PDB file of C-alpha atoms in Angstrom:
ATOM      1  CA  MET H 299      12.606  38.091  17.224  1.00 48.00           C
ATOM      2  CA  PRO H 300       9.160  39.633  16.505  1.00 49.00           C
ATOM      3  CA  ALA H 301       9.406  38.410  12.890  1.00 47.00           C
ATOM      4  CA  LEU H 302      10.175  34.875  14.059  1.00 42.00           C
ATOM      5  CA  ARG H 303       7.263  34.966  16.524  1.00 44.00           C
ATOM      6  CA  GLY H 304       4.968  36.122  13.704  1.00 46.00           C
ATOM      7  CA  LEU H 305       6.100  33.245  11.475  1.00 38.00           C
ATOM      8  CA  THR H 306       5.555  30.755  14.278  1.00 37.00           C
ATOM      9  CA  LEU H 307       2.025  32.052  14.900  1.00 36.00           C
ATOM     10  CA  ALA H 308       1.250  31.986  11.177  1.00 39.00           C
ATOM     11  CA  ALA H 309       2.439  28.384  10.940  1.00 39.00           C
ATOM     12  CA  ALA H 310       0.321  27.419  13.957  1.00 38.00           C
ATOM     13  CA  PHE H 311      -2.810  29.002  12.445  1.00 36.00           C
ATOM     14  CA  LEU H 312      -2.197  27.219   9.131  1.00 35.00           C
ATOM     15  CA  ALA H 313      -1.757  23.888  10.904  1.00 38.00           C
ATOM     16  CA  LEU H 314      -4.915  24.367  12.974  1.00 37.00           C
ATOM     17  CA  GLY H 315      -6.824  25.454   9.900  1.00 41.00           C
ATOM     18  CA  GLY H 316      -5.678  22.303   8.109  1.00 39.00           C
ATOM     19  CA  CYS H 317      -6.887  20.134  10.989  1.00 39.00           C
ATOM     20  CA  ALA H 318     -10.277  21.848  11.001  1.00 39.00           C
ATOM     21  CA  ALA H 319     -10.602  21.463   7.248  1.00 40.00           C
ATOM     22  CA  GLN H 320      -9.697  17.768   7.451  1.00 41.00           C
ATOM     23  CA  TYR H 321     -12.587  16.968   9.799  1.00 39.00           C
ATOM     24  CA  GLY H 322     -14.961  19.534   8.316  1.00 43.00           C
ATOM     25  CA  GLN H 323     -18.013  21.100   9.852  1.00 44.00           C
ATOM     26  CA  GLN H 324     -21.344  19.480  10.554  1.00 49.00           C
ATOM     27  CA  GLY H 325     -24.546  21.178   9.437  1.00 54.00           C
ATOM     28  CA  ASP H 326     -24.999  22.840  12.842  1.00 57.00           C
ATOM     29  CA  GLY H 327     -21.547  24.449  12.683  1.00 57.00           C
ATOM     30  CA  ALA H 328     -19.985  21.985  15.141  1.00 61.00           C
ATOM     31  CA  ALA H 329     -16.788  20.273  14.071  1.00 67.00           C
ATOM     32  CA  ALA H 330     -17.222  16.651  13.005  1.00 70.00           C
ATOM     33  CA  ALA H 331     -15.411  14.087  15.139  1.00 69.00           C
ATOM     34  CA  PRO H 332     -12.240  12.605  13.702  1.00 68.00           C
ATOM     35  CA  PRO H 333     -12.743   9.148  12.179  1.00 76.00           C
ATOM     36  CA  ARG H 334     -12.390   6.160  14.486  1.00 94.00           C
ATOM     37  CA  CYS H 335      -9.516   3.939  13.394  1.00 97.00           C
ATOM     38  CA  GLN H 336     -10.492   0.310  12.870  1.00 97.00           C
ATOM     39  CA  ALA H 337      -8.148  -1.981  14.812  1.00 96.00           C
ATOM     40  CA  VAL H 338      -6.496  -4.549  12.551  1.00 98.00           C
ATOM     41  CA  SER H 339      -3.442  -6.797  12.684  1.00 98.00           C
ATOM     42  CA  GLU H 340      -0.926  -7.862  10.062  1.00 98.00           C
ATOM     43  CA  PRO H 341      -2.360 -11.414   9.957  1.00 98.00           C
ATOM     44  CA  GLU H 342      -5.834  -9.971   9.346  1.00 98.00           C
ATOM     45  CA  ILE H 343      -4.527  -7.885   6.431  1.00 98.00           C
ATOM     46  CA  ALA H 344      -2.636 -10.914   5.075  1.00 98.00           C
ATOM     47  CA  ALA H 345      -5.916 -12.875   5.227  1.00 98.00           C
ATOM     48  CA  LEU H 346      -7.467 -10.377   2.807  1.00 98.00           C
ATOM     49  CA  PHE H 347      -5.282 -11.859   0.049  1.00 98.00           C
ATOM     50  CA  ASP H 348      -6.595 -15.306   1.019  1.00 98.00           C
ATOM     51  CA  ARG H 349     -10.167 -13.962   0.738  1.00 98.00           C
ATOM     52  CA  TRP H 350      -9.365 -12.541  -2.715  1.00 98.00           C
ATOM     53  CA  ASN H 351      -7.629 -15.768  -3.810  1.00 98.00           C
ATOM     54  CA  ALA H 352     -10.578 -17.866  -2.566  1.00 98.00           C
ATOM     55  CA  SER H 353     -12.904 -15.705  -4.670  1.00 98.00           C
ATOM     56  CA  LEU H 354     -10.756 -16.565  -7.707  1.00 98.00           C
ATOM     57  CA  GLN H 355     -11.423 -20.243  -7.027  1.00 97.00           C
ATOM     58  CA  THR H 356     -15.166 -19.670  -7.474  1.00 97.00           C
ATOM     59  CA  GLY H 357     -14.592 -18.775 -11.139  1.00 97.00           C
ATOM     60  CA  ASP H 358     -17.097 -15.937 -10.714  1.00 98.00           C
ATOM     61  CA  PRO H 359     -15.862 -12.462 -11.777  1.00 98.00           C
ATOM     62  CA  GLN H 360     -18.592 -10.840  -9.648  1.00 97.00           C
ATOM     63  CA  ARG H 361     -17.344 -12.618  -6.506  1.00 98.00           C
ATOM     64  CA  VAL H 362     -13.808 -11.414  -7.221  1.00 98.00           C
ATOM     65  CA  GLY H 363     -15.114  -7.914  -7.885  1.00 98.00           C
ATOM     66  CA  ALA H 364     -16.835  -7.864  -4.487  1.00 98.00           C
ATOM     67  CA  ASN H 365     -13.367  -7.481  -2.901  1.00 98.00           C
ATOM     68  CA  TYR H 366     -12.961  -4.051  -4.530  1.00 98.00           C
ATOM     69  CA  ALA H 367     -14.388  -0.736  -3.361  1.00 98.00           C
ATOM     70  CA  PRO H 368     -16.725   0.945  -5.863  1.00 97.00           C
ATOM     71  CA  ARG H 369     -14.111   3.655  -6.366  1.00 97.00           C
ATOM     72  CA  SER H 370     -10.948   1.601  -6.908  1.00 98.00           C
ATOM     73  CA  ILE H 371      -8.366   0.825  -9.554  1.00 98.00           C
ATOM     74  CA  LEU H 372      -6.993  -2.464 -10.844  1.00 98.00           C
ATOM     75  CA  LEU H 373      -3.676  -2.295 -12.695  1.00 98.00           C
ATOM     76  CA  ALA H 374      -3.649  -5.941 -13.716  1.00 95.00           C
ATOM     77  CA  THR H 375      -0.721  -8.184 -14.577  1.00 90.00           C
ATOM     78  CA  LEU H 376      -2.081  -9.254 -17.939  1.00 87.00           C
ATOM     79  CA  SER H 377      -3.692  -6.047 -19.194  1.00 91.00           C
ATOM     80  CA  ASN H 378      -2.470  -2.640 -20.306  1.00 94.00           C
ATOM     81  CA  GLN H 379      -5.827  -1.013 -19.450  1.00 97.00           C
ATOM     82  CA  PRO H 380      -6.431   0.463 -15.994  1.00 98.00           C
ATOM     83  CA  ARG H 381      -9.711  -0.982 -14.680  1.00 98.00           C
ATOM     84  CA  VAL H 382     -11.617   1.654 -12.695  1.00 98.00           C
ATOM     85  CA  THR H 383     -15.231   0.498 -12.891  1.00 98.00           C
ATOM     86  CA  ALA H 384     -16.859  -2.675 -11.587  1.00 97.00           C
ATOM     87  CA  GLN H 385     -17.710  -3.613 -15.187  1.00 97.00           C
ATOM     88  CA  GLU H 386     -14.096  -3.183 -16.344  1.00 98.00           C
ATOM     89  CA  ARG H 387     -12.796  -5.268 -13.444  1.00 98.00           C
ATOM     90  CA  ALA H 388     -15.394  -7.995 -14.115  1.00 97.00           C
ATOM     91  CA  GLU H 389     -14.402  -8.055 -17.789  1.00 97.00           C
ATOM     92  CA  TYR H 390     -10.734  -8.526 -16.876  1.00 97.00           C
ATOM     93  CA  PHE H 391     -11.481 -11.261 -14.326  1.00 97.00           C
ATOM     94  CA  HIS H 392     -13.812 -13.058 -16.750  1.00 97.00           C
ATOM     95  CA  HIS H 393     -10.797 -13.687 -19.010  1.00 96.00           C
ATOM     96  CA  PHE H 394      -8.266 -14.156 -16.188  1.00 96.00           C
ATOM     97  CA  LEU H 395     -10.431 -16.811 -14.516  1.00 97.00           C
ATOM     98  CA  GLU H 396     -10.709 -18.901 -17.693  1.00 97.00           C
ATOM     99  CA  ASN H 397      -7.280 -20.429 -16.934  1.00 96.00           C
ATOM    100  CA  ARG H 398      -8.242 -21.247 -13.294  1.00 97.00           C
ATOM    101  CA  PRO H 399      -5.558 -19.246 -11.456  1.00 97.00           C
ATOM    102  CA  SER H 400      -4.431 -19.819  -7.903  1.00 97.00           C
ATOM    103  CA  GLY H 401      -2.030 -17.443  -6.166  1.00 97.00           C
ATOM    104  CA  THR H 402       0.552 -17.979  -3.448  1.00 98.00           C
ATOM    105  CA  VAL H 403       2.326 -15.119  -1.685  1.00 98.00           C
ATOM    106  CA  THR H 404       6.068 -15.769  -1.508  1.00 98.00           C
ATOM    107  CA  GLN H 405       7.150 -12.524   0.147  1.00 98.00           C
ATOM    108  CA  ARG H 406       5.190  -9.670   1.698  1.00 98.00           C
ATOM    109  CA  HIS H 407       5.443  -6.381   3.545  1.00 98.00           C
ATOM    110  CA  ILE H 408       2.385  -4.991   5.336  1.00 98.00           C
ATOM    111  CA  ASP H 409       1.967  -1.411   6.495  1.00 98.00           C
ATOM    112  CA  ILE H 410      -1.073  -0.399   8.575  1.00 98.00           C
ATOM    113  CA  GLY H 411      -2.487   3.085   9.143  1.00 98.00           C
ATOM    114  CA  CYS H 412      -5.800   4.538  10.258  1.00 98.00           C
ATOM    115  CA  ASN H 413      -8.468   2.705   8.224  1.00 98.00           C
ATOM    116  CA  MET H 414      -5.888   2.014   5.508  1.00 98.00           C
ATOM    117  CA  ALA H 415      -3.445  -0.834   4.939  1.00 98.00           C
ATOM    118  CA  VAL H 416      -0.994  -1.783   2.216  1.00 98.00           C
ATOM    119  CA  ASP H 417       0.138  -5.321   1.443  1.00 98.00           C
ATOM    120  CA  SER H 418       3.026  -5.447  -1.065  1.00 98.00           C
ATOM    121  CA  GLY H 419       5.307  -8.224  -2.148  1.00 98.00           C
ATOM    122  CA  LEU H 420       5.766 -11.103  -4.537  1.00 98.00           C
ATOM    123  CA  TYR H 421       3.357 -13.827  -5.540  1.00 98.00           C
ATOM    124  CA  THR H 422       3.247 -16.805  -7.873  1.00 97.00           C
ATOM    125  CA  PHE H 423       0.223 -17.814  -9.903  1.00 96.00           C
ATOM    126  CA  ARG H 424      -0.359 -21.307 -11.181  1.00 97.00           C
ATOM    127  CA  PHE H 425      -2.921 -21.725 -13.930  1.00 97.00           C
ATOM    128  CA  ALA H 426      -4.619 -25.142 -13.679  1.00 97.00           C
ATOM    129  CA  LYS H 427      -6.014 -25.097 -17.230  1.00 97.00           C
ATOM    130  CA  THR H 428      -2.696 -24.416 -18.981  1.00 97.00           C
ATOM    131  CA  GLY H 429      -0.079 -25.466 -16.425  1.00 97.00           C
ATOM    132  CA  ALA H 430       1.550 -22.047 -16.790  1.00 96.00           C
ATOM    133  CA  VAL H 431       3.257 -20.337 -13.861  1.00 96.00           C
ATOM    134  CA  ALA H 432       3.646 -16.561 -13.499  1.00 94.00           C
ATOM    135  CA  GLN H 433       5.751 -14.790 -10.904  1.00 96.00           C
ATOM    136  CA  ALA H 434       4.738 -11.213 -10.224  1.00 96.00           C
ATOM    137  CA  ARG H 435       5.028  -8.253  -7.880  1.00 97.00           C
ATOM    138  CA  TYR H 436       1.904  -6.915  -6.229  1.00 98.00           C
ATOM    139  CA  THR H 437       0.500  -4.100  -4.135  1.00 98.00           C
ATOM    140  CA  TYR H 438      -2.939  -4.122  -2.564  1.00 98.00           C
ATOM    141  CA  ALA H 439      -4.101  -0.950  -0.838  1.00 98.00           C
ATOM    142  CA  TYR H 440      -7.104  -1.502   1.417  1.00 98.00           C
ATOM    143  CA  ARG H 441      -9.532   0.900   3.069  1.00 98.00           C
ATOM    144  CA  TRP H 442     -11.978   0.180   5.896  1.00 98.00           C
ATOM    145  CA  ASP H 443     -15.427   1.236   4.654  1.00 97.00           C
ATOM    146  CA  GLY H 444     -17.100   1.033   8.063  1.00 96.00           C
ATOM    147  CA  ALA H 445     -18.098  -2.616   7.595  1.00 96.00           C
ATOM    148  CA  GLN H 446     -15.242  -4.379   5.819  1.00 97.00           C
ATOM    149  CA  TRP H 447     -11.792  -3.977   4.281  1.00 98.00           C
ATOM    150  CA  LEU H 448     -11.960  -3.418   0.513  1.00 98.00           C
ATOM    151  CA  ILE H 449      -9.299  -3.052  -2.145  1.00 98.00           C
ATOM    152  CA  ILE H 450      -8.955   0.531  -3.358  1.00 98.00           C
ATOM    153  CA  SER H 451      -5.831  -0.027  -5.453  1.00 98.00           C
ATOM    154  CA  HIS H 452      -4.410  -3.275  -6.826  1.00 98.00           C
ATOM    155  CA  HIS H 453      -1.263  -3.260  -8.923  1.00 98.00           C
ATOM    156  CA  SER H 454       0.362  -6.392 -10.257  1.00 97.00           C
ATOM    157  CA  SER H 455       3.183  -6.776 -12.736  1.00 96.00           C
ATOM    158  CA  LEU H 456       5.270  -9.672 -13.999  1.00 95.00           C
ATOM    159  CA  MET H 457       8.793  -9.902 -12.650  1.00 93.00           C
ATOM    160  CA  PRO H 458      11.020  -7.958 -15.059  1.00 89.00           C
ATOM    161  CA  GLU H 459      14.106 -10.167 -14.785  1.00 82.00           C
ATOM    162  CA  PRO H 460      14.303 -13.866 -15.482  1.00 76.00           C
ATOM    163  CA  LYS H 461      14.951 -16.004 -12.402  1.00 71.00           C
ATOM    164  CA  SER H 462      18.546 -17.229 -12.364  1.00 67.00           C
TER     165      SER H 462
END
């Protein structure tokens, strides 16, 4: 029994140490307060796609890029290159916007955590310039930055199987 009690105490100290490390120490040695979780609903997270899609309609790569956090990644449908800088994302959207895309979500699943949210599902893009249609899977991961929800990870890929 003493060995089991020792293991239990060791596990408790490790857990408490992990909690302290997560919130860190302020300059005066006092522990920093845990972050306040921004209240958000599934419809509000769903509306973030509408905000992104509306920015596509402007035709301005900078407006689209404003939806992304400075430290974020775009794994785009029509590019093999991961886009991790604002300049790389703007370059991708400059070309993507040439065909005047408009997206519609056809299926989604939203998961919400503390200052984080994930919206994953299926969407269809129609390209006004060419008449082309693309069906794809998507995942948007969002983080609350203290003022607004921004994309920190965006993955999109064409559907791998032809629709029957």
